[in-house]
Short mmCIF file of C-alpha atoms in Angstrom, two decimals:
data_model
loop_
_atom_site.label_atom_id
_atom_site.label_comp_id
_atom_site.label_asym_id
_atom_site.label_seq_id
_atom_site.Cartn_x
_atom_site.Cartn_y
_atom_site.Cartn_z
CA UNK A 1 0.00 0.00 0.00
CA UNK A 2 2.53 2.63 0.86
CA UNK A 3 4.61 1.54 -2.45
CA UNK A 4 1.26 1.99 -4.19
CA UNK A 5 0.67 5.61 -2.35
CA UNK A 6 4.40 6.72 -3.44
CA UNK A 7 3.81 5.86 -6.73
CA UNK A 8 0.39 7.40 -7.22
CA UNK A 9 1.76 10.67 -5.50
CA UNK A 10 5.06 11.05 -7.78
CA UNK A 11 2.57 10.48 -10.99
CA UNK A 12 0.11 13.41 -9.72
CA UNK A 13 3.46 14.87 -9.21
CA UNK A 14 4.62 14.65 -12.61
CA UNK A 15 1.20 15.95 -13.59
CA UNK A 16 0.72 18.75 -11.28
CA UNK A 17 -2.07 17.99 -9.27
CA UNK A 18 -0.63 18.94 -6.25
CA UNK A 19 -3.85 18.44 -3.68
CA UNK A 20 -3.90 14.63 -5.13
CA UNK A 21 -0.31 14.40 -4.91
CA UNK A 22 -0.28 15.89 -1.29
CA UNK A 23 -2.55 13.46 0.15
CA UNK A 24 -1.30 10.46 -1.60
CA UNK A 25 2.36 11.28 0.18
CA UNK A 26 0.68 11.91 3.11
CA UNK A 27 -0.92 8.33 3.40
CA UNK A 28 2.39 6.72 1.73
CA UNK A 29 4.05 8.36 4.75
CA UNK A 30 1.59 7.28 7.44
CA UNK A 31 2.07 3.91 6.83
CA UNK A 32 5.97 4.22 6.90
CA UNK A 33 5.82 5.84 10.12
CA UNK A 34 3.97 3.24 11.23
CA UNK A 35 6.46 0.30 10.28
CA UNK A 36 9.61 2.08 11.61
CA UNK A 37 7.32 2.15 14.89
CA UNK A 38 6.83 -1.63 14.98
CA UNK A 39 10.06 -3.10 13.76
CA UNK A 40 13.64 -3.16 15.57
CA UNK A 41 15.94 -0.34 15.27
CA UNK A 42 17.67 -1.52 12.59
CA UNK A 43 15.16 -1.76 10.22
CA UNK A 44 13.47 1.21 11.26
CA UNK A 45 16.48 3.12 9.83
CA UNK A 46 14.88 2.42 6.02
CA UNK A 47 11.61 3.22 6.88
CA UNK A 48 12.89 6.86 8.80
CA UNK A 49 14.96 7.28 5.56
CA UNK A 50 11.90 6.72 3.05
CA UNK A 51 9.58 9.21 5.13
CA UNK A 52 12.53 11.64 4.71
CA UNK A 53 13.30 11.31 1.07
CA UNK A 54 8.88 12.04 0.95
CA UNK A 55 8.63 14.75 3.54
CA UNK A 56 10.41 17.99 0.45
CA UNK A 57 7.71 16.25 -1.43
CA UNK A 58 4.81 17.10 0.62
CA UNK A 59 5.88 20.66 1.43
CA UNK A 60 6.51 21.45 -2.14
CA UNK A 61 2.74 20.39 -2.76
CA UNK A 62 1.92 22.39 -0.27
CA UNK A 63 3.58 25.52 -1.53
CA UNK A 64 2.14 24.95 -4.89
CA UNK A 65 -1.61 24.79 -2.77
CA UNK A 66 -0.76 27.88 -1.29
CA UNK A 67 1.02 27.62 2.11
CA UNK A 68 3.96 30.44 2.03
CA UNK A 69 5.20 28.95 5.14
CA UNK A 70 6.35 25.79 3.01
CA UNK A 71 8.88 27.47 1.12
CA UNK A 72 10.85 28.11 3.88
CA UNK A 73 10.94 24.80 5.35
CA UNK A 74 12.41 23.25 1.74
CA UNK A 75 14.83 25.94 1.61
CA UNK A 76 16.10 24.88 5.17
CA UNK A 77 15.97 20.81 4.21
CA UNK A 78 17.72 21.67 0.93
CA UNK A 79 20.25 23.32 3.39
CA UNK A 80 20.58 20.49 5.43
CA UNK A 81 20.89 17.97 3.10
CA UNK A 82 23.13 19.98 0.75
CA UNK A 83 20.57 19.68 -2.54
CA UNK A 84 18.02 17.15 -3.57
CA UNK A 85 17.89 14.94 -6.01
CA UNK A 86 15.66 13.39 -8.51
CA UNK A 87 12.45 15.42 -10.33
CA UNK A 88 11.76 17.75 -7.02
CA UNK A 89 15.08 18.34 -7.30
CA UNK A 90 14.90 19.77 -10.66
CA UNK A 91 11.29 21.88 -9.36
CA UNK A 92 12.85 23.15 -6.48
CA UNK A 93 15.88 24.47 -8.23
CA UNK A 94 13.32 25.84 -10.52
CA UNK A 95 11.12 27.32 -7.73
CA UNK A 96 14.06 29.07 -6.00
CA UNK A 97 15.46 30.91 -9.28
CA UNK A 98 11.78 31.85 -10.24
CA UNK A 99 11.66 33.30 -6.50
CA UNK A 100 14.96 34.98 -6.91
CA UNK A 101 14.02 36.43 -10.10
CA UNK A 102 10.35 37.87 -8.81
CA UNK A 103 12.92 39.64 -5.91
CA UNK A 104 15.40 40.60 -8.33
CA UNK A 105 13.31 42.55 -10.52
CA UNK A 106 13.37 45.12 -7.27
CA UNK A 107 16.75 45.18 -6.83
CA UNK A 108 18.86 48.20 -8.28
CA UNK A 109 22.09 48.44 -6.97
CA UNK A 110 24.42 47.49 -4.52
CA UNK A 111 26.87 48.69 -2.44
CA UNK A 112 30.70 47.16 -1.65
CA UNK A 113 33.14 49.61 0.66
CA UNK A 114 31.18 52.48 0.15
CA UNK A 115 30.36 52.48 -2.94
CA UNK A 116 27.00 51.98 -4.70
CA UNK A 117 27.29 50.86 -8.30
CA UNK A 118 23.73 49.97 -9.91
CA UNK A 119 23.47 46.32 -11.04
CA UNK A 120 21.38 46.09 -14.44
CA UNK A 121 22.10 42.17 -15.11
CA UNK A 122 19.56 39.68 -13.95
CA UNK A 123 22.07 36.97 -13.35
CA UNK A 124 24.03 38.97 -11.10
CA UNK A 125 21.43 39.95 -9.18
CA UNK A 126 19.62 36.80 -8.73
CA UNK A 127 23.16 35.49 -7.75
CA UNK A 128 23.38 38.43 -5.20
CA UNK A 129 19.82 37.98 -4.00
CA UNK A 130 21.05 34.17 -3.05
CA UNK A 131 24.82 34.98 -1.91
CA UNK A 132 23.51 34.97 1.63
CA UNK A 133 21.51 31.63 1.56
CA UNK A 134 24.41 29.81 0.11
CA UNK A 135 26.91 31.27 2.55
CA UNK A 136 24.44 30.14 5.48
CA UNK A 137 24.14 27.18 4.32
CA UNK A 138 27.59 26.73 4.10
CA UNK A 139 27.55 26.99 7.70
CA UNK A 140 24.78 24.84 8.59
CA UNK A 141 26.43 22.22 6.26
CA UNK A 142 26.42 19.13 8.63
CA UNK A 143 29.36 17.14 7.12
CA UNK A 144 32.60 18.10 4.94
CA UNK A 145 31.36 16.43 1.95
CA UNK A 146 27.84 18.53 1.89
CA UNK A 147 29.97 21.57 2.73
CA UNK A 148 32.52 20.79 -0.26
CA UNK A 149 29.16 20.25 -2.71
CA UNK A 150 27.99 23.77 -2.01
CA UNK A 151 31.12 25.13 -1.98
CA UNK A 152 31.85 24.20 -5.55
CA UNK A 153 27.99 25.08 -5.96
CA UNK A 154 28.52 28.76 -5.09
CA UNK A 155 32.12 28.85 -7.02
CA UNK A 156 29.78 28.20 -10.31
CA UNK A 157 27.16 30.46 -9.64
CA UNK A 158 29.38 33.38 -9.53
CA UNK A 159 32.06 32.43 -12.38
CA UNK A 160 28.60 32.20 -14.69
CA UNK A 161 27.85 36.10 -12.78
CA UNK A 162 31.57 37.03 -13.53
CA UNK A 163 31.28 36.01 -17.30
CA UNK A 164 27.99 37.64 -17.74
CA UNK A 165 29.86 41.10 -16.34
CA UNK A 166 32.54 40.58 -18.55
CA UNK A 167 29.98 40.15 -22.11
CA UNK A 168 29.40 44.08 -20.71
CA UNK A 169 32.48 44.90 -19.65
CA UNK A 170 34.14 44.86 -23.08
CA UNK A 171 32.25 47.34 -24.84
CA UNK A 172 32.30 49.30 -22.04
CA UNK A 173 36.24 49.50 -21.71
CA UNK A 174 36.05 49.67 -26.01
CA UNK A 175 34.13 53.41 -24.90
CA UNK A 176 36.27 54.43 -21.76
CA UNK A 177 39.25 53.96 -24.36
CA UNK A 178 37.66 56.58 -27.18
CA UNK A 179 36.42 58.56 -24.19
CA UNK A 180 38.34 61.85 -23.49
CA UNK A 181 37.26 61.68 -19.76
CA UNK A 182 38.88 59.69 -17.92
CA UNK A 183 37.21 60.25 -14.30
CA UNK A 184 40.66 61.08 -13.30
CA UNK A 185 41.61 57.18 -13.17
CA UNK A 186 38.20 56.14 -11.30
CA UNK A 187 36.78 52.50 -12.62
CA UNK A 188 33.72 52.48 -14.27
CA UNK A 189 30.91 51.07 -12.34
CA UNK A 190 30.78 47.97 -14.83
CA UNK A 191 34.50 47.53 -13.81
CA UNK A 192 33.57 47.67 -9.93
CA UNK A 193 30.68 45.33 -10.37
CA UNK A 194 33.36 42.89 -11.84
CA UNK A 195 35.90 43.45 -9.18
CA UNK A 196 33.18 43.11 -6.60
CA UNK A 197 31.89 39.87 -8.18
CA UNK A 198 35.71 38.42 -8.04
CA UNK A 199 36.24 39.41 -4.87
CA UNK A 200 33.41 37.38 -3.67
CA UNK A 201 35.00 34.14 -6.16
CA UNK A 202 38.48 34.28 -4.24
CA UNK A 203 37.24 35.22 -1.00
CA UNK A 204 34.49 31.86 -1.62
CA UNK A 205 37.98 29.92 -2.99
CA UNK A 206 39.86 30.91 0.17
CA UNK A 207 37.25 30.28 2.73
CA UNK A 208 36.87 26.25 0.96
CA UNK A 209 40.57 25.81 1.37
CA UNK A 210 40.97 26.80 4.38
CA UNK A 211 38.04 24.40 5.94
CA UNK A 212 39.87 21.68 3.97
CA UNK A 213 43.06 22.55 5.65
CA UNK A 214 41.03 22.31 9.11
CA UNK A 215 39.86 18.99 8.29
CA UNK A 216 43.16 17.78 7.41
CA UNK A 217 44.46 18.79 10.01
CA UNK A 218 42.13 16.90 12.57
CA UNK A 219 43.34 14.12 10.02
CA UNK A 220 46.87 14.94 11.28
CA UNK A 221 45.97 14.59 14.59
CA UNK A 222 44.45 11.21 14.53
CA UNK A 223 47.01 10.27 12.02
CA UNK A 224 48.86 7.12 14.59
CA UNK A 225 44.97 5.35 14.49
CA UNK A 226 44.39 6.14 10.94
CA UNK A 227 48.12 4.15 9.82
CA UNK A 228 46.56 1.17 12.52
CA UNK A 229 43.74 0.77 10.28
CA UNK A 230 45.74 0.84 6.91
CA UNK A 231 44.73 3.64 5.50
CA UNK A 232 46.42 6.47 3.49
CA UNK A 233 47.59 9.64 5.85
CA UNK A 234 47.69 13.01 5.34
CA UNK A 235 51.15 14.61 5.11
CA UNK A 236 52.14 18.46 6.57
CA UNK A 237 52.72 18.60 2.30
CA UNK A 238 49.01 18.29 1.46
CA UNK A 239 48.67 21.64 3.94
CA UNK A 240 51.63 23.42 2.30
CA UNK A 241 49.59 23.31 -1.09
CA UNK A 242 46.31 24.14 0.45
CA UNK A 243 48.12 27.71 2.20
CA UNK A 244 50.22 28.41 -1.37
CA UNK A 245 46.64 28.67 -3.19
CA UNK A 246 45.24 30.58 -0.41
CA UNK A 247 48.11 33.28 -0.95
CA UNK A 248 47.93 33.72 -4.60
CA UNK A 249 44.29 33.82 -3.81
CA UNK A 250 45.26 36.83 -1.51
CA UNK A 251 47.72 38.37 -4.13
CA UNK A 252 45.34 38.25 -6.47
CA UNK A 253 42.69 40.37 -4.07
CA UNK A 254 45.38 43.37 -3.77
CA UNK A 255 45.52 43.47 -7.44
CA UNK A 256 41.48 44.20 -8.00
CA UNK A 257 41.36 47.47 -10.51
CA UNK A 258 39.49 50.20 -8.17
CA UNK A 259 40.80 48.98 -4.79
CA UNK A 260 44.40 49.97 -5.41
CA UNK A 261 44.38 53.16 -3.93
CA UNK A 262 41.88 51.73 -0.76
CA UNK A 263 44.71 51.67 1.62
CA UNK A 264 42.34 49.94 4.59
CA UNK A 265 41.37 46.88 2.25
CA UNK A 266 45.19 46.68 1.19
CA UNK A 267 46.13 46.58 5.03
CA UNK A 268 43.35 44.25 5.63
CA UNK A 269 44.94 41.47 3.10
CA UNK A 270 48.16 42.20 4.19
CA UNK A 271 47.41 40.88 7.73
CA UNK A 272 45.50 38.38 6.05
CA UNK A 273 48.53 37.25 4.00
CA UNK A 274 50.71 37.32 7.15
CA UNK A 275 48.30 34.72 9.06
CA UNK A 276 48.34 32.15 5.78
CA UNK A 277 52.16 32.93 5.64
CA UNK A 278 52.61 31.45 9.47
CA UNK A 279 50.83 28.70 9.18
CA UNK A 280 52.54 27.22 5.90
CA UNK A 281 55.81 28.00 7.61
CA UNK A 282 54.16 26.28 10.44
CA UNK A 283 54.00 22.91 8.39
CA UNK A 284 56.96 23.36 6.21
CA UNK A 285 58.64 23.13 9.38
CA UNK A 286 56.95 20.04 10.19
CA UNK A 287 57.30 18.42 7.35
CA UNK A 288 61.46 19.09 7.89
CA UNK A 289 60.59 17.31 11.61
CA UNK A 290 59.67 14.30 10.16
CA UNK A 291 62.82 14.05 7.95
CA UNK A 292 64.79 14.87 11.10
CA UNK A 293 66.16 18.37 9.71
CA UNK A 294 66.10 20.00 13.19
CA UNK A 295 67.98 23.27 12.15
CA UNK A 296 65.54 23.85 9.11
CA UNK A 297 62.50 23.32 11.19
CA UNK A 298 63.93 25.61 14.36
CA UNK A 299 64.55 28.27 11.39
CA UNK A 300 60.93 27.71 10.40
CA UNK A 301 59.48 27.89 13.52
CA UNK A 302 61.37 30.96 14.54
CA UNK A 303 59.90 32.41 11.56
CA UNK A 304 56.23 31.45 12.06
CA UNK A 305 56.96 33.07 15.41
CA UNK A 306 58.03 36.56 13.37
CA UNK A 307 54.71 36.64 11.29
CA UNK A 308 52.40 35.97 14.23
CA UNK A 309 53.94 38.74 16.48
CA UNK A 310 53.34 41.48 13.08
CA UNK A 311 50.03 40.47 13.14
CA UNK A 312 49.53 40.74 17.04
CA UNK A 313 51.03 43.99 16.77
CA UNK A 314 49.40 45.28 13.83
CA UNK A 315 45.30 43.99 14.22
CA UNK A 316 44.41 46.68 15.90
CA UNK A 317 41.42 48.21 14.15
CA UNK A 318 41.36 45.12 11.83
CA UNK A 319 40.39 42.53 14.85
CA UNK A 320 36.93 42.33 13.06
CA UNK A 321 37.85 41.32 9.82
CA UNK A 322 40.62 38.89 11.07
CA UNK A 323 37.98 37.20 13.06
CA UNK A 324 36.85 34.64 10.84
CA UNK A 325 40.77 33.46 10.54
CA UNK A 326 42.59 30.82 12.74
CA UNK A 327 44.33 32.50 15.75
CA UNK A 328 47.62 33.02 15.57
CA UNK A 329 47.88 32.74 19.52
CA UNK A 330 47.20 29.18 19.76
CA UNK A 331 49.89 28.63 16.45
CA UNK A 332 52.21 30.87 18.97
CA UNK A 333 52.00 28.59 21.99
CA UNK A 334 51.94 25.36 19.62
CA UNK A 335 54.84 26.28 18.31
CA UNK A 336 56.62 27.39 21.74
CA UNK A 337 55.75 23.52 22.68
CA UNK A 338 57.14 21.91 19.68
CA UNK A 339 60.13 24.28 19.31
CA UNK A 340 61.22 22.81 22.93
CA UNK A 341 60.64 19.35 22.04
CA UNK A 342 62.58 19.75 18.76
CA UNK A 343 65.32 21.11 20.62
CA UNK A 344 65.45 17.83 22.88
CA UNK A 345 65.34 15.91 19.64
CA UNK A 346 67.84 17.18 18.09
CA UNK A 347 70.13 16.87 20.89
CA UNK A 348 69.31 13.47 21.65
CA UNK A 349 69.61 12.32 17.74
CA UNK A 350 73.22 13.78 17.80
CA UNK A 351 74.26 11.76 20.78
CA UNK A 352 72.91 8.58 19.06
CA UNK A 353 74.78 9.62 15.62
CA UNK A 354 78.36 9.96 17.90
CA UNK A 355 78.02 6.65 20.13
CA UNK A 356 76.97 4.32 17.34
CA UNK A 357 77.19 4.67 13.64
CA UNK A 358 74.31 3.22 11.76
CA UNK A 359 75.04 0.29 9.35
CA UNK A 360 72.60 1.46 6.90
CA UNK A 361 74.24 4.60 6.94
CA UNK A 362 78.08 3.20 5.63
CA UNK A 363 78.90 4.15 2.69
CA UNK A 364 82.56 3.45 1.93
CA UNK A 365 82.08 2.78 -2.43
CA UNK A 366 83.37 -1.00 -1.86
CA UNK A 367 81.94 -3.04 -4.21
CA UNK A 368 79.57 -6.72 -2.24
CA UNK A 369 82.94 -8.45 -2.61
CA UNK A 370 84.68 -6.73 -0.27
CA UNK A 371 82.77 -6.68 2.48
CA UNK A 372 81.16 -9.57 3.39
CA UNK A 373 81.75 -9.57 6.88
CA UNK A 374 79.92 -6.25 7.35
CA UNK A 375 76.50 -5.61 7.73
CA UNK A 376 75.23 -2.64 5.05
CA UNK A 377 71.66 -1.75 4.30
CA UNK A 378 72.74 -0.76 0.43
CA UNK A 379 69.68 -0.25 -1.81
CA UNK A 380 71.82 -0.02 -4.34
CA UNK A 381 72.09 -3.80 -4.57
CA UNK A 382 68.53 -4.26 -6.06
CA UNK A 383 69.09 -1.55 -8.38
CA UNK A 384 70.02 -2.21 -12.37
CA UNK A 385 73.77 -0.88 -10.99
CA UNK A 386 75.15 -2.63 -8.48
CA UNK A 387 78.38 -2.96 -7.83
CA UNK A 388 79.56 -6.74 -6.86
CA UNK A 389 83.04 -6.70 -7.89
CA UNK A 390 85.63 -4.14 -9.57
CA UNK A 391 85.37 -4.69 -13.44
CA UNK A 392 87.71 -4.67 -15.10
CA UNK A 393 89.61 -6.29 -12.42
CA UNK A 394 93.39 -4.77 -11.49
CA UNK A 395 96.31 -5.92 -11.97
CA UNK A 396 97.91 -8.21 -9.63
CA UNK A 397 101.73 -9.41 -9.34
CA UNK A 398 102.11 -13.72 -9.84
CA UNK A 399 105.28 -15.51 -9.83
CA UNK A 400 107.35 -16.42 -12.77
CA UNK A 401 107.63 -19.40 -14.88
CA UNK A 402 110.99 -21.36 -12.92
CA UNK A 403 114.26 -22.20 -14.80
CA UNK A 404 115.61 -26.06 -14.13
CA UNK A 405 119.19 -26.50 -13.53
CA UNK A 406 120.26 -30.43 -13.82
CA UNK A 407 123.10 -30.49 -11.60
CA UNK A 408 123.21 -33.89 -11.27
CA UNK A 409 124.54 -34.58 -14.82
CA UNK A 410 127.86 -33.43 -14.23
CA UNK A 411 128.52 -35.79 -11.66
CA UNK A 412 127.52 -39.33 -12.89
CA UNK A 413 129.39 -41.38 -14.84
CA UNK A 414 128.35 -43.63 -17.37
CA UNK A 415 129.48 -47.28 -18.35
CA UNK A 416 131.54 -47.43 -21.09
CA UNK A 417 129.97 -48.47 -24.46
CA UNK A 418 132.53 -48.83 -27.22
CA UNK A 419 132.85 -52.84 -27.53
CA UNK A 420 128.43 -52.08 -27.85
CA UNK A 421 129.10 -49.40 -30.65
CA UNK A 422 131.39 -51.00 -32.51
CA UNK A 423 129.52 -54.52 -32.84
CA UNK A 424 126.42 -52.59 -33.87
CA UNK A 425 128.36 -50.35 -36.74
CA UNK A 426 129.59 -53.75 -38.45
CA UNK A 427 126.48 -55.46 -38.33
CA UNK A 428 124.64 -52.56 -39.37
CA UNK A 429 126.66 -52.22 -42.43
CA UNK A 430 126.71 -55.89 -43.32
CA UNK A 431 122.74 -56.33 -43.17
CA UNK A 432 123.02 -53.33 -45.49
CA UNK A 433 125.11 -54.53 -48.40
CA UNK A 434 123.09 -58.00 -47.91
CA UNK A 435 119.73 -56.29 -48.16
CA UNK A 436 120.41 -54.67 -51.58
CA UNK A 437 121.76 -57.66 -53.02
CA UNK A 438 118.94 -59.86 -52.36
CA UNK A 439 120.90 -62.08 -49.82
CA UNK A 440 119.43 -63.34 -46.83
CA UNK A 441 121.98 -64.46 -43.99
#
């Protein structure tokens, strides 16, 4: 039955007959209500999920009947749930920029550090009229992924306002360049609108980096559990990259055309600039700790100390707008700790490297041949050149090839052989003559 009821509701739905659709989500939700009530926790949790994905439903029926009140509460579970999806999705995105549009048709101008410049596009100003309810929902965002989503969702929204500025703002700077007037250097109010509309972007960019930096670093923090359970950890490097966008972002601010001259808003980034700049120095240094460069990270630190005191010293009137950033008193007393502890380190590590020399750390350049009988951690050896014996080999001295002396000879004397020699020379000629002449003996 409630299967039935959901179905029936999302095809009056799709048809817009909203007081059939109403009541058929309203009995398709009764029932699920009912079986989350009667079943064990567990399986309660699908039923409390269904009546939630049906409850937007039901109020966006409503609002179409006529209840004002309704709109509110789907722009606060939009909020919550960081966008719908599915065909009320689709309606509701509908339904707010038709309700922007309605309140944009009132809206004139606006003003940005004292100046008002009149705003004539309608995608700007519907963008304008919903800065606010994306940056509080940014806020009310209940996880990091929801928050990231409208993040990126707000980024998009004003690059399309920034390129619908900048369709006007060539023509107008074509004019301004024929012009003879120059308004003694002052931006047009096109030009203003533009740098106001980037301002927002970066600002947007800077404030989504930075909350990704703050989750990373709880990551940091829990990083010993995290490696227990196998998983990938975040590094101090992941950080450095996160603070080197935030202060081009920032570079990029002080070079808006019109706010060169605005000596306040150029102070304001400065200190701004100063905060990012401790904290990167903050993890550059720790990123030399865990490589065990102790003088690099003390240099580091001492200079994370430097930035911190110029922005103590120079907040003053500017406490308001640095409110929003992290404090640089708790990266002051973190770093006091760690500098301390670094400084014990060190000194222990160099008593360690003057007792007893690592084996992994010999390198002497003898090739696996020669040294056998000592213990070396060489990665060389599994590399394509490793060195097992000199080639070509050296030369090496070997002994000569010895000269034999027979000393014996001169001292033995023979028998005498003449009566032997003689007998054999006659015989030896007889057989000869005999043998020619065919005489046998």
């Amino acid at each position: 039955q409630a299967y039935m009821a959901y179905l029936t509701g999302m095809l009056r739905f799709e048809h817009q007959e909203w007081k059939a659709a109403m009541e058929a989500f309203n009995k398709c939700k009764t029932i699920y209500e009912k079986l989350a009530n009667a079943f064990t926790e567990e399986q309660a949790v699908l039923y409390n999920q269904r009546v939630e994905e049906i409850s937007p439903n039901i109020r966006y029926c409503a609002y179409n009947i006529g209840d004002q009140s309704a709109m509110n509460e789907l722009m606060q579970m939009r909020l919550r749930s960081g966008g719908t999806e599915g065909l009320l999705a689709e309606k509701l995105e509908a339904l707010i920029t038709q309700t922007r549009a309605k309140q944009a048709a009132t809206m004139s101008e606006v003003e940005w550090r004292g100046r008002t410049v009149p705003v004539k596009i309608d995608k700007v100003r519907i963008f304008l009229l919903g800065l606010a309810d994306n940056e509080a929902a940014i806020v009310q965002a209940e996880n990091e992924e929801t928050k990231e989503r409208l993040f990126e969702s707000l980024l998009s929204e004003c690059r399309d306002a920034i390129q619908a500025v900048r369709e006007d703002l060539k023509p107008d700077q074509k004019q301004r360049e024929h012009s003879l007037e120059n308004d003694s250097g002052k931006v047009s109010n096109i030009q203003y609108l533009h740098s106001y509309l980037t301002y927002i972007k970066l600002s947007t960019a800077i404030k989504r980096n930075e909350s990704m930096a703050k989750s990373l670093q709880k990551a940091l923090l829990q990083q010993q559990r995290s490696e227990e359970d196998g998983k990938r950890t975040p590094r101090p490097q992941d950080l450095i990259r996160l603070y080197d966008i935030i202060l081009q972002n920032l570079v990029e601010l002080t070079q808006l055309p019109g706010l060169e001259e605005d000596k306040n808003f150029q102070k304001e980034i400065g200190l701004k600039t100063l905060v990012y700049k401790a904290y990167r120095c903050f993890f550059i240094a720790q990123s030399y700790v865990l490589v065990k460069k102790w003088s690099e990270a003390l240099v580091l630190y001492e200079r994370v100390l430097k930035y911190a005191r110029e922005v103590q010293s120079g907040a003053g009137a500017y406490t308001n707008s640095l409110k929003e950033l992290p404090d640089v008193q708790d990266l002051i007393t973190q770093v006091n700790a760690e500098k301390y502890s670094l400084q014990a380190a060190a000194i222990l590590d160099a008593n360690d490297t003057h007792e007893t020399e690592s084996p992994s750390q010999v390198k002497d350049g003898k090739p696996l041949s020669e040294r056998f009988e000592t213990f070396c951690l060489d990665p060389s050896l599994v590399s394509k050149q490793v060195s097992l014996v000199h080639f070509p080999p050296g030369f090496q001295p070997i002994p000569c090839k010895p000269l034999f002396f027979d000393l014996a000879l001169n001292h033995v004397a023979f028998p005498p052989l003449e009566d032997k020699v003689e007998q054999k020379a006659k015989s030896g000629l007889t057989g000869y003559i005999k043998g020619i002449f065919g005489f046998k003996s």
